[in-house]
CSV table of C-alpha atoms in Angstrom, one decimal:
chain,number,residue,atom,x,y,z
A,1,UNK,CA,0.0,0.0,0.0
A,2,UNK,CA,1.4,3.4,-0.9
A,3,UNK,CA,1.0,5.6,2.1
A,4,UNK,CA,2.8,8.8,1.1
A,5,UNK,CA,1.4,11.0,-1.7
A,6,UNK,CA,4.1,12.6,-3.8
A,7,UNK,CA,2.2,14.6,-6.3
A,8,UNK,CA,1.3,17.5,-4.1
A,9,UNK,CA,4.9,18.1,-3.0
A,10,UNK,CA,7.0,17.2,-6.1
A,11,UNK,CA,6.4,20.5,-7.9
A,12,UNK,CA,7.3,22.6,-4.9
A,13,UNK,CA,10.4,20.6,-4.2
A,14,UNK,CA,11.5,20.7,-7.8
A,15,UNK,CA,11.1,24.4,-8.1
A,16,UNK,CA,14.4,26.1,-7.9
A,17,UNK,CA,16.3,22.8,-8.3
A,18,UNK,CA,19.4,23.5,-10.4
A,19,UNK,CA,22.1,21.5,-11.9
A,20,UNK,CA,24.1,21.4,-8.7
A,21,UNK,CA,25.3,18.1,-7.3
A,22,UNK,CA,22.9,16.5,-4.8
A,23,UNK,CA,23.5,17.5,-1.2
A,24,UNK,CA,23.5,14.5,1.1
A,25,UNK,CA,22.6,14.8,4.8
A,26,UNK,CA,21.6,12.6,7.7
A,27,UNK,CA,18.5,12.5,9.9
A,28,UNK,CA,18.8,10.4,13.1
A,29,UNK,CA,15.6,9.1,14.6
A,30,UNK,CA,14.8,6.9,17.7
A,31,UNK,CA,11.7,4.9,16.7
A,32,UNK,CA,11.2,1.2,15.9
A,33,UNK,CA,8.3,-0.9,14.6
A,34,UNK,CA,5.5,0.7,12.6
A,35,UNK,CA,6.7,4.2,13.4
A,36,UNK,CA,10.2,3.4,12.0
A,37,UNK,CA,8.5,2.0,8.9
A,38,UNK,CA,6.5,5.2,8.4
A,39,UNK,CA,9.6,7.4,8.9
A,40,UNK,CA,11.6,5.5,6.4
A,41,UNK,CA,8.7,5.7,3.9
A,42,UNK,CA,8.8,9.5,4.3
A,43,UNK,CA,12.5,9.6,3.7
A,44,UNK,CA,12.2,7.5,0.5
A,45,UNK,CA,9.3,9.7,-0.7
A,46,UNK,CA,11.4,12.8,-0.2
A,47,UNK,CA,14.3,11.4,-2.1
A,48,UNK,CA,12.0,10.2,-4.9
A,49,UNK,CA,10.3,13.6,-5.2
A,50,UNK,CA,13.4,15.5,-6.2
A,51,UNK,CA,17.1,15.1,-7.1
A,52,UNK,CA,18.6,18.2,-5.5
A,53,UNK,CA,19.0,16.7,-2.0
A,54,UNK,CA,19.2,13.2,-0.5
A,55,UNK,CA,18.4,12.4,3.1
A,56,UNK,CA,19.8,9.3,4.8
A,57,UNK,CA,17.6,8.3,7.7
A,58,UNK,CA,19.5,6.4,10.5
A,59,UNK,CA,17.6,4.6,13.3
A,60,UNK,CA,19.2,4.6,16.7
A,61,UNK,CA,16.9,2.2,18.4
A,62,UNK,CA,15.4,4.5,21.0
A,63,UNK,CA,15.1,8.2,21.9
A,64,UNK,CA,17.6,7.8,24.8
A,65,UNK,CA,20.3,6.1,22.7
A,66,UNK,CA,19.7,8.7,19.9
A,67,UNK,CA,20.2,11.5,22.4
A,68,UNK,CA,23.4,10.0,23.8
A,69,UNK,CA,24.9,9.3,20.4
A,70,UNK,CA,24.0,12.8,19.0
A,71,UNK,CA,25.8,14.5,21.9
A,72,UNK,CA,28.9,12.4,21.5
A,73,UNK,CA,28.8,12.9,17.7
A,74,UNK,CA,28.5,16.7,18.1
A,75,UNK,CA,31.5,16.8,20.4
A,76,UNK,CA,33.6,14.9,17.9
A,77,UNK,CA,32.3,17.0,15.0
A,78,UNK,CA,30.3,14.3,13.3
A,79,UNK,CA,26.7,15.2,14.3
A,80,UNK,CA,23.9,14.7,11.8
A,81,UNK,CA,22.2,17.7,10.4
A,82,UNK,CA,18.8,16.7,11.8
A,83,UNK,CA,18.1,14.9,15.0
A,84,UNK,CA,14.8,13.7,16.4
A,85,UNK,CA,14.7,14.4,20.1
A,86,UNK,CA,12.0,13.4,22.5
A,87,UNK,CA,10.1,15.6,24.9
A,88,UNK,CA,12.0,14.8,28.1
A,89,UNK,CA,15.3,16.0,26.6
A,90,UNK,CA,14.0,19.5,25.6
A,91,UNK,CA,15.8,21.6,28.2
A,92,UNK,CA,19.1,19.6,28.0
A,93,UNK,CA,19.2,20.2,24.2
A,94,UNK,CA,18.1,23.9,24.4
A,95,UNK,CA,21.0,24.7,26.7
A,96,UNK,CA,23.5,22.4,24.9
A,97,UNK,CA,24.5,25.1,22.3
A,98,UNK,CA,24.5,22.2,19.8
A,99,UNK,CA,21.3,23.2,17.9
A,100,UNK,CA,20.0,26.2,15.9
A,101,UNK,CA,16.4,27.2,16.7
A,102,UNK,CA,14.3,26.1,13.8
A,103,UNK,CA,12.3,29.3,13.6
A,104,UNK,CA,15.5,31.2,13.1
A,105,UNK,CA,16.6,29.3,10.0
A,106,UNK,CA,13.0,29.1,8.6
A,107,UNK,CA,11.6,32.6,9.4
A,108,UNK,CA,9.1,32.5,6.5
A,109,UNK,CA,7.2,29.5,7.7
A,110,UNK,CA,3.8,30.1,9.2
A,111,UNK,CA,4.7,28.7,12.7
A,112,UNK,CA,1.4,30.0,14.1
A,113,UNK,CA,-0.2,27.2,12.1
A,114,UNK,CA,1.1,24.7,14.6
A,115,UNK,CA,-1.5,23.6,17.2
A,116,UNK,CA,-1.0,25.1,20.6
A,117,UNK,CA,-0.5,21.7,22.1
A,118,UNK,CA,2.4,21.0,19.9
A,119,UNK,CA,4.0,24.4,20.3
A,120,UNK,CA,4.0,24.8,24.0
A,121,UNK,CA,6.6,22.1,24.8
A,122,UNK,CA,9.1,23.2,22.2
A,123,UNK,CA,9.0,26.9,22.1
A,124,UNK,CA,11.1,29.6,23.8
A,125,UNK,CA,9.9,32.1,26.4
A,126,UNK,CA,9.3,34.6,23.6
A,127,UNK,CA,7.2,32.1,21.6
A,128,UNK,CA,9.7,30.9,19.0
A,129,UNK,CA,9.8,27.2,18.1
A,130,UNK,CA,13.2,25.7,18.9
A,131,UNK,CA,12.4,22.5,17.0
A,132,UNK,CA,9.8,21.4,14.5
A,133,UNK,CA,7.2,19.1,16.1
A,134,UNK,CA,7.2,15.8,14.2
A,135,UNK,CA,5.7,12.6,15.6
A,136,UNK,CA,3.4,14.1,18.1
A,137,UNK,CA,1.5,11.8,20.4
A,138,UNK,CA,-0.7,12.4,23.4
A,139,UNK,CA,-2.3,10.2,26.0
A,140,UNK,CA,-5.6,8.6,25.1
A,141,UNK,CA,-7.9,6.1,26.8
A,142,UNK,CA,-8.3,2.8,25.0
A,143,UNK,CA,-11.2,0.3,25.5
A,144,UNK,CA,-12.0,-3.1,24.1
A,145,UNK,CA,-15.6,-2.2,23.4
A,146,UNK,CA,-16.5,-5.8,22.6
A,147,UNK,CA,-15.4,-7.0,26.0
A,148,UNK,CA,-17.0,-4.1,27.9
A,149,UNK,CA,-20.3,-4.7,26.2
A,150,UNK,CA,-20.1,-8.4,27.1
A,151,UNK,CA,-19.8,-7.4,30.7
A,152,UNK,CA,-22.9,-5.1,30.4
A,153,UNK,CA,-20.9,-1.8,30.1
A,154,UNK,CA,-22.5,0.1,27.2
A,155,UNK,CA,-21.0,3.5,27.8
A,156,UNK,CA,-17.2,4.3,27.7
A,157,UNK,CA,-16.0,5.3,31.1
A,158,UNK,CA,-15.1,9.0,31.3
A,159,UNK,CA,-13.8,9.3,34.8
A,160,UNK,CA,-11.5,7.3,37.1
A,161,UNK,CA,-14.6,6.6,39.3
A,162,UNK,CA,-16.3,5.1,36.3
A,163,UNK,CA,-13.2,3.1,35.3
A,164,UNK,CA,-13.2,1.5,38.8
A,165,UNK,CA,-16.9,0.7,38.5
A,166,UNK,CA,-16.4,-0.8,35.0
A,167,UNK,CA,-13.4,-2.8,36.3
A,168,UNK,CA,-15.5,-4.3,39.1
A,169,UNK,CA,-18.1,-5.4,36.5
A,170,UNK,CA,-15.5,-6.9,34.3
A,171,UNK,CA,-13.9,-8.7,37.2
A,172,UNK,CA,-17.4,-10.0,38.3
A,173,UNK,CA,-17.9,-11.3,34.7
A,174,UNK,CA,-14.7,-13.3,35.0
A,175,UNK,CA,-12.3,-10.9,33.3
A,176,UNK,CA,-8.8,-11.3,34.8
A,177,UNK,CA,-7.4,-8.0,33.6
A,178,UNK,CA,-9.9,-5.2,33.6
A,179,UNK,CA,-7.4,-2.3,33.3
A,180,UNK,CA,-3.7,-2.4,32.5
A,181,UNK,CA,-0.9,0.1,32.9
A,182,UNK,CA,2.9,0.1,33.1
A,183,UNK,CA,3.1,2.9,35.7
A,184,UNK,CA,5.3,4.9,33.3
A,185,UNK,CA,6.3,8.4,34.3
A,186,UNK,CA,4.9,10.0,31.1
A,187,UNK,CA,1.4,8.4,31.7
A,188,UNK,CA,0.9,8.4,35.4
A,189,UNK,CA,2.7,11.6,36.4
A,190,UNK,CA,3.2,14.0,33.5
A,191,UNK,CA,0.0,13.5,31.6
A,192,UNK,CA,-2.1,13.0,34.7
A,193,UNK,CA,-0.7,16.2,36.3
A,194,UNK,CA,-1.2,18.3,33.2
A,195,UNK,CA,-4.8,17.5,32.5
A,196,UNK,CA,-5.7,17.8,36.2
A,197,UNK,CA,-3.9,21.2,36.4
A,198,UNK,CA,-1.3,20.0,38.9
A,199,UNK,CA,2.4,21.1,39.1
A,200,UNK,CA,5.2,18.6,39.0
A,201,UNK,CA,7.8,21.1,40.1
A,202,UNK,CA,7.9,24.7,41.2
A,203,UNK,CA,8.6,27.6,38.8
A,204,UNK,CA,5.8,26.2,36.7
A,205,UNK,CA,7.6,23.0,36.0
A,206,UNK,CA,10.9,24.8,35.5
A,207,UNK,CA,9.7,27.2,32.8
A,208,UNK,CA,10.4,30.2,35.1
A,209,UNK,CA,13.9,29.3,36.2
A,210,UNK,CA,16.5,26.6,36.9
A,211,UNK,CA,16.0,26.8,40.7
A,212,UNK,CA,12.9,24.7,40.5
A,213,UNK,CA,12.1,22.0,43.1
A,214,UNK,CA,9.9,18.9,42.7
A,215,UNK,CA,6.5,19.1,44.3
A,216,UNK,CA,4.9,15.9,43.0
A,217,UNK,CA,4.8,14.4,46.5
A,218,UNK,CA,2.4,17.1,47.6
A,219,UNK,CA,-0.3,16.9,44.9
A,220,UNK,CA,-3.2,14.6,44.1
A,221,UNK,CA,-0.8,12.4,42.2
A,222,UNK,CA,-0.1,10.7,45.5
A,223,UNK,CA,-3.7,9.7,46.0
A,224,UNK,CA,-4.1,8.6,42.4
A,225,UNK,CA,-1.1,6.3,42.5
A,226,UNK,CA,-2.1,5.0,45.9
A,227,UNK,CA,-5.5,4.2,44.3
A,228,UNK,CA,-3.9,2.3,41.5
A,229,UNK,CA,-1.9,0.2,43.9
A,230,UNK,CA,-5.1,-0.6,45.9
A,231,UNK,CA,-7.0,-1.4,42.8
A,232,UNK,CA,-4.2,-3.8,41.7
A,233,UNK,CA,-4.5,-5.5,45.0
A,234,UNK,CA,-8.2,-5.9,44.4
A,235,UNK,CA,-7.7,-7.4,41.0
A,236,UNK,CA,-9.0,-4.4,39.1
A,237,UNK,CA,-5.7,-3.2,37.7
A,238,UNK,CA,-2.7,-5.1,36.4
A,239,UNK,CA,0.8,-3.9,35.6
A,240,UNK,CA,2.2,-5.1,32.3
A,241,UNK,CA,4.5,-7.5,34.2
A,242,UNK,CA,1.5,-9.1,35.7
A,243,UNK,CA,0.1,-10.1,32.3
A,244,UNK,CA,0.8,-13.2,30.1
A,245,UNK,CA,2.0,-10.9,27.4
A,246,UNK,CA,4.5,-9.2,29.7
A,247,UNK,CA,3.9,-5.7,28.4
A,248,UNK,CA,0.8,-3.5,29.0
A,249,UNK,CA,0.1,-2.6,25.3
A,250,UNK,CA,0.7,-6.1,24.1
A,251,UNK,CA,-1.7,-7.4,26.8
A,252,UNK,CA,-4.4,-5.0,25.6
A,253,UNK,CA,-3.8,-5.8,21.9
A,254,UNK,CA,-4.1,-9.5,22.6
A,255,UNK,CA,-7.5,-9.1,24.3
A,256,UNK,CA,-6.0,-10.1,27.6
A,257,UNK,CA,-6.9,-6.7,29.2
A,258,UNK,CA,-10.0,-4.6,28.5
A,259,UNK,CA,-8.9,-1.0,29.2
A,260,UNK,CA,-5.6,0.9,29.1
A,261,UNK,CA,-4.2,4.4,29.0
A,262,UNK,CA,-1.8,4.6,26.0
A,263,UNK,CA,-0.1,6.9,23.5
A,264,UNK,CA,-2.0,7.9,20.4
A,265,UNK,CA,1.0,6.4,18.7
A,266,UNK,CA,-0.2,2.9,19.9
A,267,UNK,CA,-3.4,3.1,17.9
A,268,UNK,CA,-2.2,1.5,14.6
A,269,UNK,CA,-0.9,-1.6,16.4
A,270,UNK,CA,-4.1,-1.9,18.4
A,271,UNK,CA,-6.4,-1.5,15.4
A,272,UNK,CA,-4.4,-4.1,13.5
A,273,UNK,CA,-4.4,-6.6,16.3
A,274,UNK,CA,-8.1,-6.2,16.9
A,275,UNK,CA,-9.1,-6.6,13.3
A,276,UNK,CA,-11.8,-9.3,12.9
A,277,UNK,CA,-11.8,-9.9,16.7
A,278,UNK,CA,-12.7,-6.9,18.7
A,279,UNK,CA,-13.7,-3.2,18.4
A,280,UNK,CA,-11.2,-0.7,19.8
A,281,UNK,CA,-12.4,2.8,20.9
A,282,UNK,CA,-10.3,5.8,21.9
A,283,UNK,CA,-11.3,8.7,24.0
A,284,UNK,CA,-9.6,11.5,26.0
A,285,UNK,CA,-7.8,10.2,29.1
A,286,UNK,CA,-10.0,10.0,32.2
A,287,UNK,CA,-10.4,12.6,34.9
A,288,UNK,CA,-11.3,12.5,38.6
A,289,UNK,CA,-14.8,13.9,38.9
A,290,UNK,CA,-13.8,16.8,41.2
A,291,UNK,CA,-11.3,18.2,38.8
A,292,UNK,CA,-11.7,20.5,35.7
A,293,UNK,CA,-10.1,19.1,32.6
A,294,UNK,CA,-7.0,20.8,31.2
A,295,UNK,CA,-4.8,19.9,28.2
A,296,UNK,CA,-2.8,16.8,27.9
A,297,UNK,CA,0.9,17.2,26.8
A,298,UNK,CA,2.4,16.6,23.4
A,299,UNK,CA,4.6,13.5,23.5
A,300,UNK,CA,6.7,11.8,21.0
A,301,UNK,CA,9.4,14.0,19.5
A,302,UNK,CA,10.4,16.9,17.4
A,303,UNK,CA,13.3,17.6,14.9
A,304,UNK,CA,16.2,19.8,15.7
A,305,UNK,CA,18.8,21.3,13.3
A,306,UNK,CA,22.3,20.8,14.7
A,307,UNK,CA,25.1,23.2,14.4
A,308,UNK,CA,28.3,22.8,12.5
A,309,UNK,CA,27.1,22.2,9.0
A,310,UNK,CA,27.5,23.9,5.6
A,311,UNK,CA,24.9,26.2,4.1
A,312,UNK,CA,24.1,23.6,1.5
A,313,UNK,CA,23.4,20.9,4.1
A,314,UNK,CA,21.2,23.2,6.1
A,315,UNK,CA,19.3,24.2,2.9
A,316,UNK,CA,18.8,20.5,2.2
A,317,UNK,CA,17.5,19.9,5.7
A,318,UNK,CA,15.1,22.8,5.4
A,319,UNK,CA,13.7,21.3,2.3
A,320,UNK,CA,13.1,18.0,4.1
A,321,UNK,CA,11.4,19.9,7.0
A,322,UNK,CA,9.2,21.7,4.5
A,323,UNK,CA,8.3,18.3,3.0
A,324,UNK,CA,7.3,16.8,6.4
A,325,UNK,CA,5.0,19.8,7.1
A,326,UNK,CA,2.9,19.1,4.1
A,327,UNK,CA,-0.7,18.2,5.1
A,328,UNK,CA,-0.7,15.0,3.0
A,329,UNK,CA,2.5,13.9,4.7
A,330,UNK,CA,1.1,14.4,8.1
A,331,UNK,CA,-2.2,12.6,7.1
A,332,UNK,CA,-0.3,9.6,5.9
A,333,UNK,CA,1.9,9.5,9.0
A,334,UNK,CA,-1.3,9.7,11.2
A,335,UNK,CA,-2.9,6.9,9.2
A,336,UNK,CA,0.2,4.7,9.4
A,337,UNK,CA,0.9,5.2,13.1
A,338,UNK,CA,-1.8,7.0,15.1
A,339,UNK,CA,0.4,10.0,15.8
A,340,UNK,CA,-1.5,13.3,15.8
A,341,UNK,CA,-1.2,16.0,13.1
A,342,UNK,CA,0.7,19.0,14.3
A,343,UNK,CA,-0.6,21.8,12.1
A,344,UNK,CA,-4.1,23.4,12.2
A,345,UNK,CA,-4.8,22.9,8.5
A,346,UNK,CA,-4.5,19.1,8.6
A,347,UNK,CA,-7.9,18.5,10.2
A,348,UNK,CA,-9.5,20.5,7.4
A,349,UNK,CA,-7.6,18.4,4.9
A,350,UNK,CA,-8.8,15.2,6.5
A,351,UNK,CA,-12.4,16.5,6.4
A,352,UNK,CA,-12.0,17.4,2.7
A,353,UNK,CA,-10.7,14.0,1.9
A,354,UNK,CA,-14.1,12.5,2.8
A,355,UNK,CA,-12.5,10.0,5.2
A,356,UNK,CA,-12.8,11.9,8.5
A,357,UNK,CA,-14.7,9.0,10.0
A,358,UNK,CA,-12.2,6.4,8.8
A,359,UNK,CA,-10.5,4.3,11.5
A,360,UNK,CA,-7.0,5.4,10.2
A,361,UNK,CA,-7.8,8.9,11.4
A,362,UNK,CA,-9.4,7.9,14.7
A,363,UNK,CA,-6.7,9.6,16.9
A,364,UNK,CA,-6.4,12.9,14.9
A,365,UNK,CA,-9.4,14.9,16.1
A,366,UNK,CA,-9.6,13.5,19.6
A,367,UNK,CA,-5.8,13.9,20.1
A,368,UNK,CA,-5.9,17.5,19.0
A,369,UNK,CA,-9.0,18.2,21.1
A,370,UNK,CA,-7.2,16.7,24.2
A,371,UNK,CA,-4.1,18.8,23.7
A,372,UNK,CA,-6.1,22.0,23.0
A,373,UNK,CA,-8.1,21.9,26.3
A,374,UNK,CA,-7.7,25.0,28.5
A,375,UNK,CA,-4.1,25.2,29.7
A,376,UNK,CA,-2.5,26.6,32.9
A,377,UNK,CA,1.0,27.7,33.7
A,378,UNK,CA,1.5,24.2,35.0
A,379,UNK,CA,0.2,22.3,32.0
A,380,UNK,CA,2.5,23.7,29.3
A,381,UNK,CA,5.0,21.0,29.7
A,382,UNK,CA,8.1,20.0,31.6
A,383,UNK,CA,11.2,22.2,31.3
A,384,UNK,CA,13.5,20.5,33.9
A,385,UNK,CA,17.1,19.6,33.6
A,386,UNK,CA,18.3,16.0,33.7
A,387,UNK,CA,14.6,15.0,33.3
A,388,UNK,CA,15.5,11.8,31.4
A,389,UNK,CA,17.3,10.7,34.5
A,390,UNK,CA,14.4,11.8,36.8
A,391,UNK,CA,12.0,9.6,34.8
A,392,UNK,CA,14.2,6.6,35.8
A,393,UNK,CA,14.3,7.7,39.5
A,394,UNK,CA,10.5,8.0,39.5
A,395,UNK,CA,10.1,4.5,38.1
A,396,UNK,CA,12.6,3.0,40.6
A,397,UNK,CA,10.9,4.5,43.6
A,398,UNK,CA,7.3,3.8,42.5
A,399,UNK,CA,8.2,0.3,41.6
A,400,UNK,CA,9.0,-0.3,45.2
A,401,UNK,CA,5.5,1.0,46.2
A,402,UNK,CA,3.9,-1.3,43.6
A,403,UNK,CA,5.9,-4.2,45.2
A,404,UNK,CA,4.7,-3.3,48.7
A,405,UNK,CA,8.2,-2.3,49.9
A,406,UNK,CA,7.1,1.2,50.7
A,407,UNK,CA,4.0,3.4,50.5
A,408,UNK,CA,3.4,5.6,47.5
A,409,UNK,CA,3.9,8.7,49.7
A,410,UNK,CA,7.3,7.5,50.7
A,411,UNK,CA,8.1,6.6,47.1
A,412,UNK,CA,7.2,10.1,45.9
A,413,UNK,CA,9.0,11.7,48.8
A,414,UNK,CA,12.2,9.8,47.8
A,415,UNK,CA,11.7,10.7,44.2
A,416,UNK,CA,11.4,14.4,45.2
A,417,UNK,CA,14.6,14.2,47.2
A,418,UNK,CA,16.6,12.5,44.5
A,419,UNK,CA,15.0,14.6,41.8
A,420,UNK,CA,16.0,17.8,43.5
A,421,UNK,CA,19.6,16.6,43.7
A,422,UNK,CA,19.5,16.2,39.9
A,423,UNK,CA,18.1,19.7,39.5
A,424,UNK,CA,20.8,21.3,41.7
A,425,UNK,CA,23.5,19.6,39.7
A,426,UNK,CA,21.9,20.8,36.5
A,427,UNK,CA,21.5,24.3,37.9
A,428,UNK,CA,25.2,24.4,38.9
A,429,UNK,CA,26.2,23.2,35.4
A,430,UNK,CA,24.3,26.0,33.7
A,431,UNK,CA,24.8,28.7,36.4
A,432,UNK,CA,24.3,32.1,34.9
A,433,UNK,CA,22.8,30.8,31.6
A,434,UNK,CA,19.5,32.4,30.6
A,435,UNK,CA,16.7,30.1,29.8
A,436,UNK,CA,15.6,30.3,26.2
């Protein structure tokens, strides 16, 4: 199946192409599976659409590995022109002096066309995008509609209270895994805090200065995670490691578990696995009934332009970024992966295609709607140093609570203490440096 349309972009890319030798450049990315397949298809489509430039797209296996390799390559003078970096590494890269703000090198692009949810995480204090949002995901609520209806649940749960009630019905009907999670930092801390309007750290999650301190141990996050532990003990919730599949998304896709919170980027795999067996539904992530809904965060990653390259290489990279912004490219990427479009014109293009209700676009409108909910100063994103390392700290401490070795309150107290140590080290490293 041909998933990337070339016709609409070929003319634009060919315009101005002279007889100069093709400029080769590299783009490093960190995805695997169906997302990697979609990225490579876009790279091939760009190369086929014109002859002036050639992109070589190099997979690094994961965002973390890509980040480490890019920093090492920059220090040795061998960095790629373009690098895909994930949300958690935003501040580290902004202060690294290794990248050029994308809005500075592409000043004529209509950056206001980017949806607010995609802009907030990657823009500077004065509203300039530092990187071009690319594979944008957000948190959604997945249900196996078939299994819920078999248990007498005809309405998709909207709140955590309703999820608990649905889980009790599923358990009573003999379902061994009503709801599944992996307890990942992005899902149970960052996305939960954002949509409930809760801070993770002071200084509005670090946006207002490097002297931030973690406050996650003082918010409703403590009660939510305590609830999840209790519901697990009651047989209403399972961790991925509790399942036969061993991973939470695999367990949902196999029909082992009936409900999960997952990335919009998981949709393609779920829909494929359910085909001919079950019906999958996606909705905005659940709220506690006493809280007003705010925006979920953009996840996934964006593309940065790294320093140290020739004008010709940068020009070639700009052409590739222009190509990726095209509505038809975003539509194809959404259809292939479940990632959410990042510019405002794409929903109109989907509507005009006559396929707005097609399953391949199921995450587009709901994902954008979720990210565009009313935002607060504490729901813009996370702008904290060494945050990749903090995610590991959070998982280590909360795992002990899941295992019954300590309470969730103690786990989050410990995460705060260890997290603040990371923040102070980062602050000392960049002492006197102004936040972008």
